């Protein structure tokens, strides 16, 4: 009976059945099978003439104590059942809460990955980062690109009732930007990170995941690969926009500016954090876009020299007056042969 209470892991009804069966068997043994031995023991104690009370007969007292032990066993079995049920419910509730926490963590990770680059997301996920501890990183060689569609606001955007007060125009711009974003899913553009969009200008950078200090040869090879990735990405953007023009019967052209050099990357803001990059490299890349020509990729002299070593054909544009930088010699990347291939 103790074994049934402690070691047998079955439901309470089975335990009650086993305990009741044991009680019946033991009572049958005490009151019938071993009853003559009990009577003989009583006769030896009290003689044949005297009759003891009922509570002094061994078979009766054995049955009474057995029933008491049986009732106690039922109480313990019921308590064990309640404890097991409570433990099961608590474990189930804990598992449910754990799954909910894991789901919430995954949702937060996806939201952060849509707002921030992957390597920056890992900095914030799973860490109690105070608001004053901002993420910042210095990168020695980053290729920065600004690609704008100046015709969109000058010729296409119109807040007339036909365009639903400009909503249809913005919907079309969203389709263009979304098509540009799809290119980032390609493995060849894994080093390119979208920074943000400013109106109809698309800003991206390559090389933000590399450490700030490396060996000279490794840094040179890495920077060349980043510039190659960015130039290929810029050419792919032009090809994607041409495909959009074909299906929408438009004639949009991209104006692209690219520069490479050191930048500082970081996250600004505790609420709605914004990942951005700063530095002279970014400013010059923006000027390469603003002073550029439609359907051309304008680069600085340093970037043009690297592009030539990578096998790209470049054409010198000449000296361009760049705001805040003075006179700079700029170059155009030859994209016609690349687009054909």
CSV table of C-alpha atoms in Angstrom, one decimal:
chain,number,residue,atom,x,y,z
A,1,UNK,CA,0.0,0.0,0.0
A,2,UNK,CA,2.9,2.3,0.7
A,3,UNK,CA,4.3,1.4,-2.7
A,4,UNK,CA,1.0,2.3,-4.4
A,5,UNK,CA,1.0,5.7,-2.6
A,6,UNK,CA,4.6,6.7,-3.3
A,7,UNK,CA,6.1,4.9,-6.3
A,8,UNK,CA,3.2,4.0,-8.6
A,9,UNK,CA,2.7,6.9,-11.1
A,10,UNK,CA,-0.9,6.4,-12.2
A,11,UNK,CA,-4.1,8.4,-12.0
A,12,UNK,CA,-5.9,8.6,-8.6
A,13,UNK,CA,-8.7,6.3,-9.6
A,14,UNK,CA,-6.3,3.4,-10.3
A,15,UNK,CA,-4.5,4.1,-7.0
A,16,UNK,CA,-7.8,4.0,-5.1
A,17,UNK,CA,-8.7,0.7,-6.8
A,18,UNK,CA,-5.4,-0.8,-5.8
A,19,UNK,CA,-5.6,0.4,-2.2
A,20,UNK,CA,-9.2,-0.9,-1.9
A,21,UNK,CA,-8.2,-4.2,-3.3
A,22,UNK,CA,-5.4,-4.5,-0.8
A,23,UNK,CA,-7.8,-3.5,2.0
A,24,UNK,CA,-10.3,-6.3,1.0
A,25,UNK,CA,-7.5,-8.9,0.8
A,26,UNK,CA,-6.1,-8.0,4.2
A,27,UNK,CA,-9.5,-7.9,5.9
A,28,UNK,CA,-10.3,-11.3,4.4
A,29,UNK,CA,-7.0,-12.6,5.8
A,30,UNK,CA,-7.5,-11.1,9.3
A,31,UNK,CA,-11.2,-12.0,9.7
A,32,UNK,CA,-11.4,-15.4,8.0
A,33,UNK,CA,-8.1,-17.0,7.1
A,34,UNK,CA,-6.2,-16.1,10.3
A,35,UNK,CA,-9.3,-15.8,12.6
A,36,UNK,CA,-8.6,-19.2,14.3
A,37,UNK,CA,-5.2,-18.1,15.4
A,38,UNK,CA,-6.7,-14.9,16.8
A,39,UNK,CA,-9.3,-16.9,18.8
A,40,UNK,CA,-6.6,-19.3,20.1
A,41,UNK,CA,-4.5,-16.4,21.3
A,42,UNK,CA,-7.5,-14.9,23.1
A,43,UNK,CA,-8.3,-18.2,24.8
A,44,UNK,CA,-4.7,-18.5,26.0
A,45,UNK,CA,-4.9,-15.0,27.5
A,46,UNK,CA,-8.3,-15.0,29.1
A,47,UNK,CA,-9.2,-18.7,29.4
A,48,UNK,CA,-12.3,-20.4,28.1
A,49,UNK,CA,-14.8,-19.0,30.6
A,50,UNK,CA,-14.1,-15.3,30.2
A,51,UNK,CA,-15.0,-13.3,27.1
A,52,UNK,CA,-12.8,-10.2,26.3
A,53,UNK,CA,-14.2,-7.0,24.7
A,54,UNK,CA,-14.4,-6.6,21.0
A,55,UNK,CA,-11.6,-4.1,20.9
A,56,UNK,CA,-9.3,-6.5,22.5
A,57,UNK,CA,-9.6,-9.1,19.8
A,58,UNK,CA,-6.5,-9.0,17.5
A,59,UNK,CA,-8.5,-9.7,14.3
A,60,UNK,CA,-10.9,-6.8,15.0
A,61,UNK,CA,-8.1,-4.3,16.0
A,62,UNK,CA,-6.1,-5.3,13.0
A,63,UNK,CA,-9.1,-4.6,10.7
A,64,UNK,CA,-9.7,-1.2,12.5
A,65,UNK,CA,-6.1,-0.1,12.1
A,66,UNK,CA,-6.0,-1.3,8.5
A,67,UNK,CA,-9.1,0.8,7.7
A,68,UNK,CA,-7.6,3.9,9.4
A,69,UNK,CA,-4.4,3.3,7.4
A,70,UNK,CA,-6.5,2.9,4.2
A,71,UNK,CA,-8.4,6.2,4.8
A,72,UNK,CA,-5.0,8.0,5.5
A,73,UNK,CA,-3.7,6.6,2.3
A,74,UNK,CA,-6.6,7.9,0.4
A,75,UNK,CA,-6.0,11.4,1.8
A,76,UNK,CA,-2.3,11.2,0.9
A,77,UNK,CA,-3.1,9.9,-2.6
A,78,UNK,CA,-5.5,12.8,-3.2
A,79,UNK,CA,-3.0,15.4,-2.0
A,80,UNK,CA,-0.3,13.8,-4.3
A,81,UNK,CA,-2.8,14.0,-7.2
A,82,UNK,CA,-3.5,17.7,-6.4
A,83,UNK,CA,0.2,18.4,-6.2
A,84,UNK,CA,0.9,16.7,-9.5
A,85,UNK,CA,-1.9,18.6,-11.2
A,86,UNK,CA,-0.7,21.9,-9.8
A,87,UNK,CA,2.8,21.2,-10.9
A,88,UNK,CA,1.6,20.2,-14.4
A,89,UNK,CA,-0.5,23.4,-14.7
A,90,UNK,CA,2.4,25.6,-13.5
A,91,UNK,CA,4.8,23.9,-15.9
A,92,UNK,CA,2.3,24.4,-18.7
A,93,UNK,CA,1.8,28.0,-17.8
A,94,UNK,CA,5.5,28.5,-17.6
A,95,UNK,CA,6.0,26.9,-21.0
A,96,UNK,CA,3.3,29.2,-22.5
A,97,UNK,CA,4.9,32.3,-21.0
A,98,UNK,CA,8.3,31.2,-22.3
A,99,UNK,CA,6.9,30.7,-25.8
A,100,UNK,CA,5.2,34.1,-25.6
A,101,UNK,CA,8.5,35.7,-24.5
A,102,UNK,CA,10.3,34.0,-27.3
A,103,UNK,CA,7.7,35.1,-29.8
A,104,UNK,CA,7.9,38.7,-28.5
A,105,UNK,CA,11.7,38.6,-28.7
A,106,UNK,CA,11.6,37.3,-32.3
A,107,UNK,CA,9.0,40.0,-33.2
A,108,UNK,CA,11.2,42.7,-31.6
A,109,UNK,CA,14.2,41.3,-33.5
A,110,UNK,CA,12.4,41.5,-36.8
A,111,UNK,CA,11.2,45.0,-36.1
A,112,UNK,CA,14.8,46.1,-35.2
A,113,UNK,CA,16.2,44.4,-38.3
A,114,UNK,CA,13.8,46.4,-40.4
A,115,UNK,CA,15.0,49.6,-38.7
A,116,UNK,CA,18.7,48.8,-38.1
A,117,UNK,CA,21.4,46.7,-39.8
A,118,UNK,CA,21.9,43.1,-38.6
A,119,UNK,CA,25.2,43.7,-36.7
A,120,UNK,CA,23.6,46.7,-34.9
A,121,UNK,CA,20.5,44.7,-34.0
A,122,UNK,CA,22.7,42.1,-32.2
A,123,UNK,CA,24.1,45.0,-30.1
A,124,UNK,CA,20.6,45.8,-28.7
A,125,UNK,CA,18.9,42.4,-28.6
A,126,UNK,CA,19.3,40.6,-25.3
A,127,UNK,CA,21.1,43.5,-23.6
A,128,UNK,CA,19.9,46.1,-21.1
A,129,UNK,CA,21.4,49.1,-22.9
A,130,UNK,CA,20.7,52.4,-21.1
A,131,UNK,CA,19.6,55.3,-23.3
A,132,UNK,CA,22.8,57.2,-22.8
A,133,UNK,CA,24.9,54.2,-24.1
A,134,UNK,CA,24.6,54.9,-27.8
A,135,UNK,CA,25.9,52.6,-30.5
A,136,UNK,CA,28.8,54.1,-32.5
A,137,UNK,CA,31.5,52.7,-34.7
A,138,UNK,CA,34.3,54.1,-36.7
A,139,UNK,CA,34.9,52.5,-40.1
A,140,UNK,CA,38.1,53.2,-42.1
A,141,UNK,CA,36.8,52.6,-45.6
A,142,UNK,CA,33.1,52.7,-46.5
A,143,UNK,CA,31.7,53.3,-49.9
A,144,UNK,CA,28.7,55.7,-49.8
A,145,UNK,CA,26.1,56.1,-52.5
A,146,UNK,CA,23.3,58.7,-53.0
A,147,UNK,CA,20.8,57.8,-55.9
A,148,UNK,CA,18.1,60.3,-56.6
A,149,UNK,CA,15.2,60.5,-59.0
A,150,UNK,CA,15.0,64.3,-59.5
A,151,UNK,CA,12.3,64.0,-62.2
A,152,UNK,CA,9.9,62.6,-59.7
A,153,UNK,CA,9.1,65.9,-57.9
A,154,UNK,CA,9.9,68.2,-60.8
A,155,UNK,CA,7.8,66.5,-63.5
A,156,UNK,CA,5.7,63.6,-62.0
A,157,UNK,CA,4.5,64.5,-58.5
A,158,UNK,CA,1.2,66.4,-58.6
A,159,UNK,CA,-1.3,66.9,-55.7
A,160,UNK,CA,-4.4,67.1,-58.0
A,161,UNK,CA,-7.6,65.3,-57.4
A,162,UNK,CA,-6.8,62.9,-60.2
A,163,UNK,CA,-3.8,61.6,-58.2
A,164,UNK,CA,-5.8,61.6,-55.0
A,165,UNK,CA,-4.0,64.6,-53.7
A,166,UNK,CA,-0.6,63.1,-54.5
A,167,UNK,CA,-1.3,59.7,-52.8
A,168,UNK,CA,-1.0,57.8,-56.1
A,169,UNK,CA,2.4,59.5,-56.8
A,170,UNK,CA,3.7,58.4,-53.4
A,171,UNK,CA,2.4,54.9,-54.0
A,172,UNK,CA,4.4,54.7,-57.2
A,173,UNK,CA,7.5,56.1,-55.4
A,174,UNK,CA,7.0,53.4,-52.8
A,175,UNK,CA,7.0,50.7,-55.6
A,176,UNK,CA,10.3,52.1,-56.9
A,177,UNK,CA,12.0,52.1,-53.5
A,178,UNK,CA,10.6,48.6,-52.7
A,179,UNK,CA,12.1,47.3,-55.9
A,180,UNK,CA,15.4,48.9,-55.0
A,181,UNK,CA,15.2,47.2,-51.6
A,182,UNK,CA,14.6,43.8,-53.2
A,183,UNK,CA,18.1,44.0,-54.7
A,184,UNK,CA,19.6,44.0,-51.3
A,185,UNK,CA,18.4,40.4,-50.8
A,186,UNK,CA,20.8,39.2,-53.5
A,187,UNK,CA,24.0,37.5,-52.0
A,188,UNK,CA,26.3,39.7,-54.2
A,189,UNK,CA,25.0,42.8,-52.4
A,190,UNK,CA,25.3,41.4,-48.9
A,191,UNK,CA,27.8,44.0,-48.0
A,192,UNK,CA,25.5,46.9,-49.0
A,193,UNK,CA,23.3,48.4,-46.3
A,194,UNK,CA,20.4,50.7,-46.9
A,195,UNK,CA,20.7,53.8,-44.7
A,196,UNK,CA,17.6,55.7,-45.4
A,197,UNK,CA,15.5,57.5,-48.1
A,198,UNK,CA,15.2,61.2,-48.3
A,199,UNK,CA,12.3,62.1,-50.5
A,200,UNK,CA,13.2,60.4,-53.8
A,201,UNK,CA,16.9,59.9,-52.8
A,202,UNK,CA,18.1,56.5,-51.9
A,203,UNK,CA,21.1,56.3,-49.6
A,204,UNK,CA,23.2,53.2,-49.1
A,205,UNK,CA,26.7,52.2,-47.9
A,206,UNK,CA,29.0,49.3,-48.2
A,207,UNK,CA,31.6,48.3,-45.6
A,208,UNK,CA,29.9,49.1,-42.4
A,209,UNK,CA,30.4,45.7,-40.9
A,210,UNK,CA,34.2,45.7,-41.1
A,211,UNK,CA,36.4,46.6,-38.1
A,212,UNK,CA,38.0,50.1,-38.0
A,213,UNK,CA,41.6,48.9,-37.8
A,214,UNK,CA,43.0,46.2,-40.0
A,215,UNK,CA,46.3,45.4,-41.8
A,216,UNK,CA,47.0,47.6,-44.7
A,217,UNK,CA,46.8,44.9,-47.4
A,218,UNK,CA,43.6,43.5,-46.0
A,219,UNK,CA,42.1,47.0,-45.7
A,220,UNK,CA,42.9,47.7,-49.4
A,221,UNK,CA,41.4,44.4,-50.6
A,222,UNK,CA,38.3,44.9,-48.4
A,223,UNK,CA,37.8,48.5,-49.6
A,224,UNK,CA,38.1,47.4,-53.2
A,225,UNK,CA,35.4,44.7,-52.7
A,226,UNK,CA,33.1,47.3,-51.1
A,227,UNK,CA,33.5,49.7,-53.9
A,228,UNK,CA,32.9,46.9,-56.4
A,229,UNK,CA,29.7,45.9,-54.6
A,230,UNK,CA,28.5,49.5,-54.5
A,231,UNK,CA,29.2,50.1,-58.2
A,232,UNK,CA,27.4,46.9,-59.1
A,233,UNK,CA,24.5,47.9,-56.9
A,234,UNK,CA,24.3,51.3,-58.5
A,235,UNK,CA,24.3,49.8,-61.9
A,236,UNK,CA,21.6,47.3,-60.8
A,237,UNK,CA,19.5,50.2,-59.6
A,238,UNK,CA,19.6,51.9,-63.0
A,239,UNK,CA,18.7,48.6,-64.6
A,240,UNK,CA,15.8,48.1,-62.2
A,241,UNK,CA,14.5,51.6,-62.8
A,242,UNK,CA,14.6,51.0,-66.6
A,243,UNK,CA,12.5,47.9,-66.0
A,244,UNK,CA,10.0,50.0,-64.0
A,245,UNK,CA,9.9,52.6,-66.8
A,246,UNK,CA,9.1,49.9,-69.3
A,247,UNK,CA,6.1,48.6,-67.4
A,248,UNK,CA,4.8,52.0,-66.2
A,249,UNK,CA,5.5,54.0,-69.5
A,250,UNK,CA,7.6,56.5,-67.7
A,251,UNK,CA,11.1,57.9,-68.4
A,252,UNK,CA,12.7,58.3,-65.0
A,253,UNK,CA,16.4,58.5,-64.8
A,254,UNK,CA,18.7,58.0,-61.8
A,255,UNK,CA,21.4,60.5,-60.8
A,256,UNK,CA,24.0,58.7,-58.7
A,257,UNK,CA,26.9,60.0,-56.6
A,258,UNK,CA,29.5,57.7,-55.0
A,259,UNK,CA,32.5,58.3,-52.7
A,260,UNK,CA,34.5,56.2,-50.3
A,261,UNK,CA,36.5,56.9,-47.2
A,262,UNK,CA,36.2,56.9,-43.4
A,263,UNK,CA,32.9,57.4,-41.7
A,264,UNK,CA,31.3,57.2,-38.2
A,265,UNK,CA,28.2,55.0,-38.0
A,266,UNK,CA,25.8,55.1,-35.0
A,267,UNK,CA,22.3,55.0,-33.7
A,268,UNK,CA,20.6,58.2,-32.6
A,269,UNK,CA,17.5,58.4,-30.4
A,270,UNK,CA,16.1,56.3,-27.6
A,271,UNK,CA,12.6,56.2,-29.2
A,272,UNK,CA,12.3,55.4,-32.9
A,273,UNK,CA,16.1,55.0,-33.2
A,274,UNK,CA,17.7,56.0,-36.4
A,275,UNK,CA,20.8,54.4,-37.8
A,276,UNK,CA,22.9,56.9,-39.8
A,277,UNK,CA,26.5,57.6,-40.9
A,278,UNK,CA,28.4,60.9,-40.7
A,279,UNK,CA,31.7,62.3,-42.0
A,280,UNK,CA,33.3,64.1,-44.9
A,281,UNK,CA,32.9,61.0,-47.1
A,282,UNK,CA,29.1,61.2,-46.7
A,283,UNK,CA,29.0,64.9,-47.5
A,284,UNK,CA,31.1,64.5,-50.7
A,285,UNK,CA,29.0,61.6,-51.8
A,286,UNK,CA,25.9,63.7,-51.4
A,287,UNK,CA,27.6,66.5,-53.5
A,288,UNK,CA,28.4,63.9,-56.2
A,289,UNK,CA,24.7,63.3,-56.4
A,290,UNK,CA,23.5,66.9,-56.3
A,291,UNK,CA,26.1,68.0,-58.9
A,292,UNK,CA,25.7,64.9,-61.0
A,293,UNK,CA,24.0,64.3,-64.4
A,294,UNK,CA,20.9,62.2,-65.1
A,295,UNK,CA,21.6,58.5,-66.0
A,296,UNK,CA,25.2,58.9,-64.8
A,297,UNK,CA,27.3,57.7,-61.9
A,298,UNK,CA,29.5,60.5,-60.7
A,299,UNK,CA,32.5,59.6,-58.5
A,300,UNK,CA,35.5,61.4,-56.9
A,301,UNK,CA,39.0,61.0,-58.3
A,302,UNK,CA,40.1,58.6,-55.6
A,303,UNK,CA,37.0,56.4,-56.2
A,304,UNK,CA,37.6,56.5,-60.0
A,305,UNK,CA,41.1,55.2,-59.6
A,306,UNK,CA,39.9,52.3,-57.5
A,307,UNK,CA,37.2,51.6,-60.1
A,308,UNK,CA,39.7,51.5,-62.9
A,309,UNK,CA,41.8,48.9,-61.0
A,310,UNK,CA,38.6,46.8,-60.6
A,311,UNK,CA,38.1,46.8,-64.4
A,312,UNK,CA,35.5,49.6,-64.8
A,313,UNK,CA,35.8,52.2,-67.5
A,314,UNK,CA,35.7,55.8,-66.3
A,315,UNK,CA,35.4,59.1,-68.1
A,316,UNK,CA,36.7,62.3,-66.7
A,317,UNK,CA,34.0,64.9,-66.4
A,318,UNK,CA,36.3,67.7,-65.4
A,319,UNK,CA,36.4,70.2,-62.6
A,320,UNK,CA,33.2,70.7,-60.7
A,321,UNK,CA,32.5,73.4,-58.1
A,322,UNK,CA,31.3,71.4,-55.0
A,323,UNK,CA,29.7,73.4,-52.2
A,324,UNK,CA,31.9,73.5,-49.2
A,325,UNK,CA,34.8,71.6,-51.0
A,326,UNK,CA,35.8,73.9,-53.7
A,327,UNK,CA,36.9,72.6,-57.1
A,328,UNK,CA,37.0,68.9,-57.4
A,329,UNK,CA,37.8,66.7,-60.4
A,330,UNK,CA,35.1,64.1,-60.9
A,331,UNK,CA,34.6,61.1,-63.2
A,332,UNK,CA,31.7,59.2,-64.7
A,333,UNK,CA,31.5,55.4,-64.5
A,334,UNK,CA,30.8,53.8,-67.9
A,335,UNK,CA,27.6,51.8,-67.3
A,336,UNK,CA,26.6,51.1,-70.9
A,337,UNK,CA,28.8,48.1,-71.4
A,338,UNK,CA,28.0,46.8,-67.9
A,339,UNK,CA,24.2,47.1,-68.5
A,340,UNK,CA,24.5,45.2,-71.8
A,341,UNK,CA,26.3,42.3,-70.1
